[in-house]
DNA sequence: AGGCCTTTGAAGCAG
DNA sequence: CTGCTTCAAAGGCCT
């Protein structure tokens, strides 16, 4: 993948990742060869997946990289086929983003009045909505996207993977933005069933906007969950119904080019006043509820606020970004809700992705890490060690000793509680 | 209420 | 350097 050839100027740790990706890709080829031949995977769910993928892809049809009739990787093809249309439909938004991008100062000037007036005035709603990562400054990405989709020579030398299937190249926007649409009820332009019609069903993710998109009572806190950005037309394509036009990140990046360490702002607030998605309460729960209360002018006692030190979460890796984006699609296609089962499907799809498709997520993940490093220079993954109570190793071994327990079987295949065993596990 | 399950990848740590 | 462990997201399930 030519655009991944970051060896040149990227000094922010691309090399090791590229190696990893290369290895991954090599493995992937092998996996792709047999991913669809695994008899164990020819269970009910996988057949369901294959079915849904082959029919729901919106013109897909290449059948999963040589997977033949049983291929389940039409995700790639559908995504790819969606790309052109997505580009077309988001062209307006892109041009707007670019325009703003070229004049960040004006954007900044425009923005505040926009919010203060009302939320419906957002011709560029993605500016905030998009992302929980609005908190991210997007420092080096702003000029990465040109009208022709090519890289700007000034774009920090980071090879940006093109959004070939309508995915925002800087995923923060996507994975964190999709949840916005779960608040369909808030959006006058987004009928509650639109997601389902488009094959994207996001049940009960309403609370999730919280963490990643929670907006502060200050700064741009004027943006309420019902504000205009949620009225942004949803991408009409099945696999990206929740995606946002590039505008959000780009403009955000263009507008907020200064970083203040969020910790200096108290409780995870970025300079923009937007809490970083990775910042959560000590409880581990992302604090949308908390924030929501604040939005309702019911501030918590200061003591309590002070007592809650923000937890900076790890940046998402490539697969996590992919999961966040595709979860809704899988849920819709497979009518599954259990994350364990969904994640298994997503894991398989991940391996079925082409190198190019995966490369996009690796690239996005790399950017995430870069931003995370810039935002939290002193942060270490070790900081969060022990904050989650995880099963003991001993326990894990026990479970491994019984890989086909009914419980695991149910989780794996999303079976009902009544079904103790499924075929492949029997 | 909170841990488990399940996935992949990144990071930290011990040897 | 290698291998192991933990965490990141998600939401139903389970204790």
Short mmCIF file of C-alpha atoms (C1' of nucleotides) in Angstrom, two decimals:
data_model
loop_
_atom_site.label_atom_id
_atom_site.label_comp_id
_atom_site.label_asym_id
_atom_site.label_seq_id
_atom_site.Cartn_x
_atom_site.Cartn_y
_atom_site.Cartn_z
CA UNK A 1 0.00 0.00 0.00
CA UNK A 2 1.78 3.01 -1.24
CA UNK A 3 0.22 5.46 1.11
CA UNK A 4 1.44 3.54 3.99
CA UNK A 5 4.93 4.00 3.00
CA UNK A 6 5.60 6.10 5.97
CA UNK A 7 9.18 5.20 6.22
CA UNK A 8 10.12 8.51 4.81
CA UNK A 9 9.35 11.29 7.13
CA UNK A 10 7.18 10.06 9.86
CA UNK A 11 9.25 10.01 12.91
CA UNK A 12 6.44 9.24 15.25
CA UNK A 13 6.73 5.62 15.52
CA UNK A 14 5.40 4.47 12.29
CA UNK A 15 8.16 2.12 11.59
CA UNK A 16 7.47 -0.40 14.19
CA UNK A 17 3.87 -0.32 13.37
CA UNK A 18 4.52 -0.83 9.77
CA UNK A 19 6.45 -3.87 10.62
CA UNK A 20 3.62 -5.08 12.66
CA UNK A 21 1.23 -4.37 9.92
CA UNK A 22 3.37 -6.08 7.43
CA UNK A 23 3.43 -9.13 9.55
CA UNK A 24 -0.22 -8.85 10.08
CA UNK A 25 -0.80 -8.57 6.44
CA UNK A 26 1.24 -11.61 5.76
CA UNK A 27 -0.66 -13.48 8.32
CA UNK A 28 -3.81 -12.12 6.97
CA UNK A 29 -3.20 -13.61 3.62
CA UNK A 30 -2.85 -16.97 5.18
CA UNK A 31 -5.85 -16.41 7.30
CA UNK A 32 -7.82 -15.23 4.39
CA UNK A 33 -7.03 -18.42 2.68
CA UNK A 34 -8.60 -20.48 5.33
CA UNK A 35 -10.78 -18.14 7.23
CA UNK A 36 -13.76 -19.31 5.32
CA UNK A 37 -12.82 -22.90 5.31
CA UNK A 38 -12.92 -23.36 8.99
CA UNK A 39 -15.52 -25.90 9.59
CA UNK A 40 -15.92 -24.82 13.12
CA UNK A 41 -16.90 -21.45 11.97
CA UNK A 42 -19.60 -22.72 9.75
CA UNK A 43 -22.01 -22.46 12.53
CA UNK A 44 -25.31 -20.80 12.65
CA UNK A 45 -23.97 -17.42 13.30
CA UNK A 46 -21.33 -17.45 10.70
CA UNK A 47 -23.78 -18.57 8.15
CA UNK A 48 -25.96 -15.81 9.27
CA UNK A 49 -23.11 -13.45 8.89
CA UNK A 50 -22.26 -14.69 5.48
CA UNK A 51 -25.81 -14.42 4.43
CA UNK A 52 -26.23 -10.95 5.66
CA UNK A 53 -22.98 -9.86 4.24
CA UNK A 54 -23.66 -11.24 0.86
CA UNK A 55 -27.04 -9.66 0.70
CA UNK A 56 -26.71 -6.52 2.65
CA UNK A 57 -23.59 -5.16 1.19
CA UNK A 58 -25.15 -2.81 -1.25
CA UNK A 59 -23.54 -4.05 -4.38
CA UNK A 60 -20.74 -5.95 -2.79
CA UNK A 61 -20.22 -9.17 -4.39
CA UNK A 62 -16.61 -9.87 -4.71
CA UNK A 63 -17.13 -12.53 -2.17
CA UNK A 64 -14.35 -11.96 0.21
CA UNK A 65 -11.02 -12.02 -1.40
CA UNK A 66 -11.23 -15.35 -3.01
CA UNK A 67 -13.36 -16.81 -0.37
CA UNK A 68 -15.68 -18.10 -2.98
CA UNK A 69 -19.27 -18.69 -2.23
CA UNK A 70 -18.79 -18.80 1.44
CA UNK A 71 -16.90 -15.61 1.63
CA UNK A 72 -17.88 -13.39 4.45
CA UNK A 73 -15.69 -10.49 3.68
CA UNK A 74 -17.99 -8.53 1.53
CA UNK A 75 -17.44 -5.91 4.10
CA UNK A 76 -14.47 -4.90 2.13
CA UNK A 77 -16.24 -4.79 -1.13
CA UNK A 78 -19.23 -3.04 0.21
CA UNK A 79 -17.10 -0.55 1.92
CA UNK A 80 -15.11 -0.03 -1.15
CA UNK A 81 -18.12 0.28 -3.32
CA UNK A 82 -19.53 2.71 -0.91
CA UNK A 83 -16.46 4.76 -1.15
CA UNK A 84 -17.19 6.51 -4.36
CA UNK A 85 -20.72 7.28 -3.47
CA UNK A 86 -19.70 8.40 -0.06
CA UNK A 87 -17.17 10.69 -1.50
CA UNK A 88 -19.79 12.14 -3.73
CA UNK A 89 -22.32 12.64 -1.03
CA UNK A 90 -19.87 14.16 1.30
CA UNK A 91 -18.27 16.32 -1.27
CA UNK A 92 -20.16 19.33 -0.14
CA UNK A 93 -19.23 18.76 3.41
CA UNK A 94 -15.65 18.22 2.43
CA UNK A 95 -15.40 21.34 0.48
CA UNK A 96 -16.90 23.16 3.35
CA UNK A 97 -14.43 21.60 5.65
CA UNK A 98 -11.61 22.51 3.41
CA UNK A 99 -12.81 26.00 3.11
CA UNK A 100 -12.90 26.30 6.82
CA UNK A 101 -9.69 24.54 7.06
CA UNK A 102 -8.04 27.11 4.99
CA UNK A 103 -9.28 29.74 7.27
CA UNK A 104 -9.23 28.35 10.72
CA UNK A 105 -9.36 31.65 12.37
CA UNK A 106 -12.55 32.48 10.66
CA UNK A 107 -13.88 29.19 11.67
CA UNK A 108 -13.15 29.94 15.21
CA UNK A 109 -14.85 33.23 14.95
CA UNK A 110 -17.84 31.73 13.37
CA UNK A 111 -18.13 28.92 15.71
CA UNK A 112 -18.90 30.50 18.97
CA UNK A 113 -21.72 32.58 17.67
CA UNK A 114 -23.02 29.55 15.98
CA UNK A 115 -23.33 27.67 19.15
CA UNK A 116 -24.61 30.50 21.09
CA UNK A 117 -27.36 31.21 18.71
CA UNK A 118 -28.65 27.77 18.31
CA UNK A 119 -27.78 24.34 17.30
CA UNK A 120 -29.68 24.36 14.10
CA UNK A 121 -27.46 26.76 12.39
CA UNK A 122 -24.82 24.20 11.78
CA UNK A 123 -23.94 23.95 8.22
CA UNK A 124 -20.94 22.21 9.56
CA UNK A 125 -22.29 20.30 12.42
CA UNK A 126 -19.66 17.73 12.27
CA UNK A 127 -17.37 20.24 13.69
CA UNK A 128 -18.28 19.09 17.08
CA UNK A 129 -20.49 16.31 16.85
CA UNK A 130 -18.32 14.23 15.33
CA UNK A 131 -16.27 13.27 17.75
CA UNK A 132 -15.64 12.75 21.00
CA UNK A 133 -12.44 13.52 19.61
CA UNK A 134 -13.45 16.99 19.15
CA UNK A 135 -11.38 17.26 22.15
CA UNK A 136 -8.48 16.30 20.11
CA UNK A 137 -6.79 19.12 18.43
CA UNK A 138 -5.98 17.25 15.27
CA UNK A 139 -2.88 19.20 14.98
CA UNK A 140 -1.23 17.63 12.06
CA UNK A 141 -4.15 16.50 10.09
CA UNK A 142 -5.71 19.64 9.05
CA UNK A 143 -4.33 19.85 5.61
CA UNK A 144 -4.26 16.24 4.93
CA UNK A 145 -7.32 16.32 2.83
CA UNK A 146 -7.53 18.20 -0.31
CA UNK A 147 -10.42 18.53 -2.64
CA UNK A 148 -9.00 15.89 -4.85
CA UNK A 149 -8.43 13.66 -1.93
CA UNK A 150 -4.72 13.75 -2.26
CA UNK A 151 -2.31 14.42 0.43
CA UNK A 152 -1.11 17.83 0.98
CA UNK A 153 2.60 18.14 0.79
CA UNK A 154 2.35 20.08 3.96
CA UNK A 155 0.48 17.49 5.80
CA UNK A 156 2.99 16.61 8.37
CA UNK A 157 4.32 13.83 6.25
CA UNK A 158 1.88 11.47 7.73
CA UNK A 159 0.55 9.23 5.06
CA UNK A 160 -3.12 9.52 5.43
CA UNK A 161 -5.11 6.64 4.23
CA UNK A 162 -7.83 7.76 1.99
CA UNK A 163 -11.35 7.26 3.11
CA UNK A 164 -12.07 4.78 0.46
CA UNK A 165 -15.30 3.73 2.01
CA UNK A 166 -16.53 6.85 3.52
CA UNK A 167 -14.63 6.46 6.69
CA UNK A 168 -13.17 9.46 8.10
CA UNK A 169 -9.50 9.04 7.76
CA UNK A 170 -9.07 10.04 11.31
CA UNK A 171 -11.18 7.55 12.91
CA UNK A 172 -11.65 9.19 16.11
CA UNK A 173 -14.43 10.76 14.31
CA UNK A 174 -15.98 7.66 13.19
CA UNK A 175 -15.89 5.38 16.04
CA UNK A 176 -16.76 8.06 18.38
CA UNK A 177 -19.23 9.65 16.15
CA UNK A 178 -21.40 6.78 15.35
CA UNK A 179 -22.96 6.83 18.70
CA UNK A 180 -24.35 10.17 17.99
CA UNK A 181 -26.78 8.65 15.71
CA UNK A 182 -27.97 6.37 18.31
CA UNK A 183 -29.66 9.42 19.61
CA UNK A 184 -31.87 9.36 16.67
CA UNK A 185 -34.76 10.46 18.72
CA UNK A 186 -33.06 13.71 19.24
CA UNK A 187 -32.69 14.42 15.66
CA UNK A 188 -35.62 15.86 13.86
CA UNK A 189 -34.10 14.88 10.57
CA UNK A 190 -33.21 11.43 11.56
CA UNK A 191 -36.18 9.19 11.97
CA UNK A 192 -35.79 6.65 14.60
CA UNK A 193 -35.88 3.85 12.12
CA UNK A 194 -33.53 5.30 9.64
CA UNK A 195 -30.66 3.36 10.89
CA UNK A 196 -32.46 0.16 10.53
CA UNK A 197 -33.51 1.04 7.08
CA UNK A 198 -29.97 1.57 6.26
CA UNK A 199 -28.95 -1.55 7.88
CA UNK A 200 -27.38 0.13 10.77
CA UNK A 201 -29.07 -0.51 13.95
CA UNK A 202 -27.61 0.79 17.10
CA UNK A 203 -29.69 -0.24 19.94
CA UNK A 204 -29.02 0.97 23.36
CA UNK A 205 -25.91 2.84 22.69
CA UNK A 206 -27.44 5.94 23.91
CA UNK A 207 -25.38 6.19 26.95
CA UNK A 208 -22.28 5.95 24.98
CA UNK A 209 -22.23 9.28 23.46
CA UNK A 210 -21.40 10.15 26.87
CA UNK A 211 -17.88 9.37 27.24
CA UNK A 212 -16.62 10.21 23.91
CA UNK A 213 -18.85 12.99 23.01
CA UNK A 214 -19.83 14.44 26.20
CA UNK A 215 -19.65 18.10 26.01
CA UNK A 216 -18.76 20.36 28.79
CA UNK A 217 -20.93 22.93 30.34
CA UNK A 218 -18.35 25.45 29.43
CA UNK A 219 -16.49 26.05 26.25
CA UNK A 220 -18.61 24.60 23.58
CA UNK A 221 -20.97 23.28 26.06
CA UNK A 222 -23.70 25.08 24.32
CA UNK A 223 -23.88 22.10 22.14
CA UNK A 224 -26.47 19.96 23.63
CA UNK A 225 -27.28 16.47 22.59
CA UNK A 226 -30.14 17.80 20.60
CA UNK A 227 -28.24 20.37 18.77
CA UNK A 228 -27.82 20.79 15.15
CA UNK A 229 -24.98 18.50 14.52
CA UNK A 230 -27.23 15.68 15.20
CA UNK A 231 -29.36 16.86 12.46
CA UNK A 232 -26.57 16.24 10.11
CA UNK A 233 -27.78 13.98 7.41
CA UNK A 234 -26.69 10.50 7.98
CA UNK A 235 -24.50 8.89 5.46
CA UNK A 236 -26.96 6.98 3.38
CA UNK A 237 -24.82 3.95 3.04
CA UNK A 238 -25.39 0.94 5.00
CA UNK A 239 -22.00 0.53 6.40
CA UNK A 240 -21.52 4.10 7.29
CA UNK A 241 -24.82 5.36 8.41
CA UNK A 242 -23.20 6.77 11.47
CA UNK A 243 -20.20 8.20 9.84
CA UNK A 244 -19.46 11.76 9.79
CA UNK A 245 -18.08 13.87 7.09
CA UNK A 246 -14.54 14.83 7.55
CA UNK A 247 -15.51 18.22 8.57
CA UNK A 248 -15.67 17.61 12.21
CA UNK A 249 -12.15 16.68 12.82
CA UNK A 250 -10.69 18.85 10.25
CA UNK A 251 -12.34 21.94 11.37
CA UNK A 252 -11.80 21.06 14.92
CA UNK A 253 -8.19 20.55 14.17
CA UNK A 254 -7.96 23.73 12.29
CA UNK A 255 -9.67 25.61 14.96
CA UNK A 256 -7.93 24.28 17.97
CA UNK A 257 -4.33 24.23 17.33
CA UNK A 258 -3.12 24.76 20.80
CA UNK A 259 -2.89 22.16 23.38
CA UNK A 260 -3.23 22.57 27.02
CA UNK A 261 -2.86 19.50 29.00
CA UNK A 262 -6.32 18.42 29.92
CA UNK A 263 -5.35 17.65 33.41
CA UNK A 264 -4.57 21.24 33.87
CA UNK A 265 -8.14 22.00 33.12
CA UNK A 266 -9.46 20.08 35.97
CA UNK A 267 -11.44 17.06 35.00
CA UNK A 268 -10.41 15.95 31.65
CA UNK A 269 -11.26 19.06 29.83
CA UNK A 270 -9.33 19.90 26.84
CA UNK A 271 -8.47 23.42 25.96
CA UNK A 272 -11.51 23.45 23.86
CA UNK A 273 -13.56 22.72 26.85
CA UNK A 274 -14.42 19.42 25.35
CA UNK A 275 -13.50 16.46 27.42
CA UNK A 276 -11.29 14.01 25.78
CA UNK A 277 -12.97 10.76 24.98
CA UNK A 278 -10.32 8.90 26.75
CA UNK A 279 -10.95 10.62 29.98
CA UNK A 280 -13.24 8.91 32.32
CA UNK A 281 -14.18 8.98 35.86
CA UNK A 282 -12.28 6.92 38.34
CA UNK A 283 -15.11 4.51 38.32
CA UNK A 284 -14.15 3.58 34.85
CA UNK A 285 -17.43 4.71 33.48
CA UNK A 286 -17.35 7.49 31.06
CA UNK A 287 -18.94 10.45 32.50
CA UNK A 288 -21.71 11.44 30.27
CA UNK A 289 -24.23 11.25 32.97
CA UNK A 290 -22.09 13.34 35.10
CA UNK A 291 -21.70 15.81 32.38
CA UNK A 292 -25.29 15.72 31.52
CA UNK A 293 -26.15 16.71 34.98
CA UNK A 294 -23.80 19.56 34.67
CA UNK A 295 -25.54 20.59 31.54
CA UNK A 296 -28.67 20.84 33.51
CA UNK A 297 -27.15 23.36 35.80
CA UNK A 298 -26.96 20.99 38.65
CA UNK A 299 -23.29 21.01 39.36
CA UNK A 300 -22.00 18.51 41.77
CA UNK A 301 -20.41 19.62 44.93
CA UNK A 302 -16.96 20.85 44.32
CA UNK A 303 -15.52 18.37 46.70
CA UNK A 304 -16.91 15.55 44.71
CA UNK A 305 -15.62 16.97 41.51
CA UNK A 306 -12.21 17.47 42.91
CA UNK A 307 -12.17 14.02 44.30
CA UNK A 308 -12.76 12.54 40.91
CA UNK A 309 -9.52 12.44 39.14
CA UNK A 310 -9.91 11.78 35.50
CA UNK A 311 -8.77 8.53 34.07
CA UNK A 312 -7.04 8.84 30.80
CA UNK A 313 -7.77 5.84 28.76
CA UNK A 314 -5.60 4.11 26.31
CA UNK A 315 -5.85 5.20 22.75
CA UNK A 316 -7.73 2.76 20.65
CA UNK A 317 -5.80 0.41 18.49
CA UNK A 318 -6.64 -0.37 14.94
CA UNK A 319 -8.93 -3.20 15.71
CA UNK A 320 -10.76 -1.25 18.35
CA UNK A 321 -11.35 1.50 15.90
CA UNK A 322 -12.61 -0.98 13.42
CA UNK A 323 -14.89 -2.49 15.98
CA UNK A 324 -16.37 0.78 16.93
CA UNK A 325 -17.15 1.55 13.39
CA UNK A 326 -18.50 -1.77 12.35
CA UNK A 327 -20.29 -2.87 15.43
CA UNK A 328 -23.49 -1.25 14.43
CA UNK A 329 -23.40 -2.89 11.07
CA UNK A 330 -22.85 -6.29 12.53
CA UNK A 331 -25.57 -5.79 15.05
CA UNK A 332 -27.94 -4.87 12.30
CA UNK A 333 -26.94 -7.62 9.98
CA UNK A 334 -26.71 -10.36 12.47
CA UNK A 335 -29.32 -9.23 14.92
CA UNK A 336 -26.87 -9.88 17.64
CA UNK A 337 -26.44 -7.86 20.71
CA UNK A 338 -23.93 -9.67 22.75
CA UNK A 339 -20.64 -8.03 22.34
CA UNK A 340 -18.74 -11.22 22.81
CA UNK A 341 -20.38 -12.77 19.81
CA UNK A 342 -20.19 -9.59 17.82
CA UNK A 343 -16.55 -9.24 18.56
CA UNK A 344 -15.89 -12.69 17.27
CA UNK A 345 -17.55 -11.81 14.04
CA UNK A 346 -15.67 -8.59 13.90
CA UNK A 347 -12.46 -10.42 14.52
CA UNK A 348 -13.12 -12.62 11.57
CA UNK A 349 -14.07 -9.70 9.43
CA UNK A 350 -10.97 -7.96 10.51
CA UNK A 351 -8.87 -10.76 9.22
CA UNK A 352 -10.89 -10.83 6.07
CA UNK A 353 -10.17 -7.21 5.39
CA UNK A 354 -7.74 -6.40 2.70
CA UNK A 355 -4.43 -4.93 3.57
CA UNK A 356 -5.57 -1.58 2.38
CA UNK A 357 -8.61 -1.67 4.53
CA UNK A 358 -6.68 -2.67 7.56
CA UNK A 359 -4.01 -0.16 6.77
CA UNK A 360 -6.51 2.60 7.16
CA UNK A 361 -7.22 1.56 10.67
CA UNK A 362 -3.61 1.07 11.53
CA UNK A 363 -2.96 4.51 10.28
CA UNK A 364 -5.82 5.94 12.23
CA UNK A 365 -4.68 4.17 15.31
CA UNK A 366 -1.25 5.54 14.84
CA UNK A 367 -2.63 9.03 14.62
CA UNK A 368 -4.64 8.40 17.70
CA UNK A 369 -1.55 7.43 19.56
CA UNK A 370 0.24 10.48 18.31
CA UNK A 371 -2.52 12.73 19.47
CA UNK A 372 -2.75 10.94 22.71
CA UNK A 373 0.92 11.37 23.26
CA UNK A 374 0.67 15.02 22.52
CA UNK A 375 -2.27 15.51 24.76
CA UNK A 376 -0.95 13.47 27.61
CA UNK A 377 2.80 13.52 27.38
CA UNK A 378 3.35 11.94 30.72
CA UNK A 379 0.69 9.35 30.44
CA UNK A 380 1.53 5.72 30.42
CA UNK A 381 -0.62 2.72 29.87
CA UNK A 382 0.70 1.57 33.14
CA UNK A 383 -1.26 4.33 34.80
CA UNK A 384 -4.40 2.37 34.27
CA UNK A 385 -3.04 -0.91 35.41
CA UNK A 386 -5.04 -2.25 38.23
CA UNK A 387 -7.94 0.05 37.65
CA UNK A 388 -9.83 -2.73 36.11
CA UNK A 389 -10.44 -5.75 38.14
CA UNK A 390 -9.77 -8.48 35.77
CA UNK A 391 -10.09 -12.14 36.17
CA UNK A 392 -7.12 -13.78 37.64
CA UNK A 393 -4.79 -15.70 35.51
CA UNK A 394 -5.74 -18.80 37.39
CA UNK A 395 -9.34 -18.24 36.54
CA UNK A 396 -8.48 -17.66 32.96
CA UNK A 397 -6.66 -20.91 32.79
CA UNK A 398 -9.63 -22.65 34.23
CA UNK A 399 -11.83 -21.26 31.57
CA UNK A 400 -9.33 -22.21 28.96
CA UNK A 401 -9.39 -25.72 30.19
CA UNK A 402 -13.00 -25.83 29.17
CA UNK A 403 -13.04 -24.01 25.91
CA UNK A 404 -16.41 -25.31 24.94
CA UNK A 405 -18.36 -24.65 28.04
CA UNK A 406 -22.00 -23.89 27.47
CA UNK A 407 -21.50 -20.41 28.70
CA UNK A 408 -18.70 -19.74 26.32
CA UNK A 409 -20.59 -21.41 23.61
CA UNK A 410 -23.55 -19.19 24.16
CA UNK A 411 -21.42 -16.15 24.22
CA UNK A 412 -19.56 -17.19 21.17
CA UNK A 413 -22.53 -17.84 19.05
CA UNK A 414 -24.95 -15.51 20.64
CA UNK A 415 -27.27 -18.26 21.58
CA UNK A 416 -30.16 -18.00 23.86
CA UNK A 417 -29.86 -18.88 27.43
CA UNK A 418 -31.94 -21.95 26.80
CA UNK A 419 -29.46 -23.30 24.34
CA UNK A 420 -26.66 -24.88 26.18
CA UNK A 421 -24.72 -26.10 23.20
CA UNK A 422 -24.52 -25.39 19.60
CA UNK A 423 -23.37 -27.63 16.87
CA UNK A 424 -19.79 -26.56 16.45
CA UNK A 425 -19.13 -26.74 20.14
CA UNK A 426 -20.75 -30.04 20.76
"C1'" DA B 1 -23.21 -3.18 41.13
"C1'" DG B 2 -19.68 -4.96 38.87
"C1'" DG B 3 -17.11 -8.77 36.65
"C1'" DC B 4 -17.14 -11.92 32.61
"C1'" DC B 5 -17.05 -12.83 27.82
"C1'" DT B 6 -14.75 -11.98 23.23
"C1'" DT B 7 -11.83 -9.87 19.77
"C1'" DT B 8 -6.91 -7.57 18.22
"C1'" DG B 9 -3.30 -4.50 19.11
"C1'" DA B 10 -0.30 -1.64 21.98
"C1'" DA B 11 2.34 -1.12 25.88
"C1'" DG B 12 4.57 -2.48 30.10
"C1'" DC B 13 7.19 -5.68 32.62
"C1'" DA B 14 9.93 -9.78 34.01
"C1'" DG B 15 13.37 -12.99 32.87
"C1'" DC C 1 14.63 -10.17 22.78
"C1'" DT C 2 10.81 -13.04 24.10
"C1'" DG C 3 6.74 -14.05 26.32
"C1'" DC C 4 3.24 -12.86 29.38
"C1'" DT C 5 -0.13 -9.53 31.23
"C1'" DT C 6 -3.18 -5.66 31.13
"C1'" DC C 7 -6.12 -2.49 29.00
"C1'" DA C 8 -8.80 -0.39 25.36
"C1'" DA C 9 -14.80 -0.88 23.53
"C1'" DA C 10 -19.15 -3.02 23.82
"C1'" DG C 11 -23.41 -4.85 25.96
"C1'" DG C 12 -25.83 -8.94 27.40
"C1'" DC C 13 -25.21 -12.21 30.89
"C1'" DC C 14 -24.21 -13.72 35.43
"C1'" DT C 15 -23.16 -13.61 40.40
#
